[in-house]
Structures are given as C-alpha cells and as structure tokens.
XYZ file of C-alpha atoms in Angstrom:
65
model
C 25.420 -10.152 26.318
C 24.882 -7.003 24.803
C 26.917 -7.488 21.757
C 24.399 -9.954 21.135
C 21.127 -8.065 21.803
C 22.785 -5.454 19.492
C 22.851 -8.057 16.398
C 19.557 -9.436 16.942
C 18.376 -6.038 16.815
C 20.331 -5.354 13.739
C 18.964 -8.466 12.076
C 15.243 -7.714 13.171
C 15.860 -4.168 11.198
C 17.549 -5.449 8.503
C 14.362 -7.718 7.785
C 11.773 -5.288 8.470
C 13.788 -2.759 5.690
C 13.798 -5.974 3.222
C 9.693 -6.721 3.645
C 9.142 -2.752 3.078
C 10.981 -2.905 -0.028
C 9.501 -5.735 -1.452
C 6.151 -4.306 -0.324
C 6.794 -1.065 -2.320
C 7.607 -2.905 -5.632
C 4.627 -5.424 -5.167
C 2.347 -2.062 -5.074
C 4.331 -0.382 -7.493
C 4.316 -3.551 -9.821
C 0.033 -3.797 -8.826
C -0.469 -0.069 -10.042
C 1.311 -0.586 -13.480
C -1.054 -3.236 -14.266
C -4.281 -1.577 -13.065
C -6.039 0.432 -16.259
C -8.207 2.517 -13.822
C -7.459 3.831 -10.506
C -9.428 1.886 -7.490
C -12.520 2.696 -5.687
C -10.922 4.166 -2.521
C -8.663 6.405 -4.701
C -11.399 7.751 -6.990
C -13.010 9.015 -3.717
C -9.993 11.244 -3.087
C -9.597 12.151 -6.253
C -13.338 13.446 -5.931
C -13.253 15.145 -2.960
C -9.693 16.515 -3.403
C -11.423 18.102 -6.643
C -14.386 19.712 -4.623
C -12.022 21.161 -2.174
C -10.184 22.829 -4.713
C -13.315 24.282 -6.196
C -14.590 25.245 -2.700
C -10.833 26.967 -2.109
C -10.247 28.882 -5.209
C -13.743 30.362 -5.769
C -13.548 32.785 -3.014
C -9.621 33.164 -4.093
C -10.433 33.685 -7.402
C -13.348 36.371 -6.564
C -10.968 38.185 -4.687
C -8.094 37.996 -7.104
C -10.641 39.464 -10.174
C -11.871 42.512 -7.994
C-alpha cells in the first residue's frame, strides 16, 4: 500500500515538472517573437524607472555635498 501511494506521488511530480517546462519554453518561445514588450510590462518598466529617480536623487545630493 504505501509503495504504491509513493509512485503515484512520484508520477503526479514527474508531470507537474514536465507542464512547467513546457510552460517556460512556450513563454520563452512567445517573448522571442514579440517586437515590443506588453502592456503590463511597460507599466513596470515605468514605475521601476520613477523609483529609481525618486531613490537616487536624495542619494545623489548627498553623495555631491
């Protein structure tokens, strides 16, 4: 009985790490064709940009006095 539980397990694993591969090179294989990055990830780009500016101003005043 529990050499049994312990395969189905091991096949329920195996499968999961087989769809997360394939999921990685579907999005992998999706960014390569894309010419511009999408919506959501211009976003981040944009606000990962104004945090940086917000960050190093005060860093930068201090490092120039």
């Amino acid at each position: 009985m529990q050499k049994s539980f312990f395969n189905k397990k091991l096949v329920i694993v195996l499968i999961a790490l087989i769809i997360s591969f394939l999921l990685i090179a579907f999005s992998i294989a999706v960014r390569n064709n894309r010419k511009a990055p999408t919506f959501v990830q211009q976003i981040g780009n944009d606000a990962a940009g104004i945090v940086d500016r917000v960050v190093s101003y005060p860093l930068d005043g201090a490092k120039n006095a």
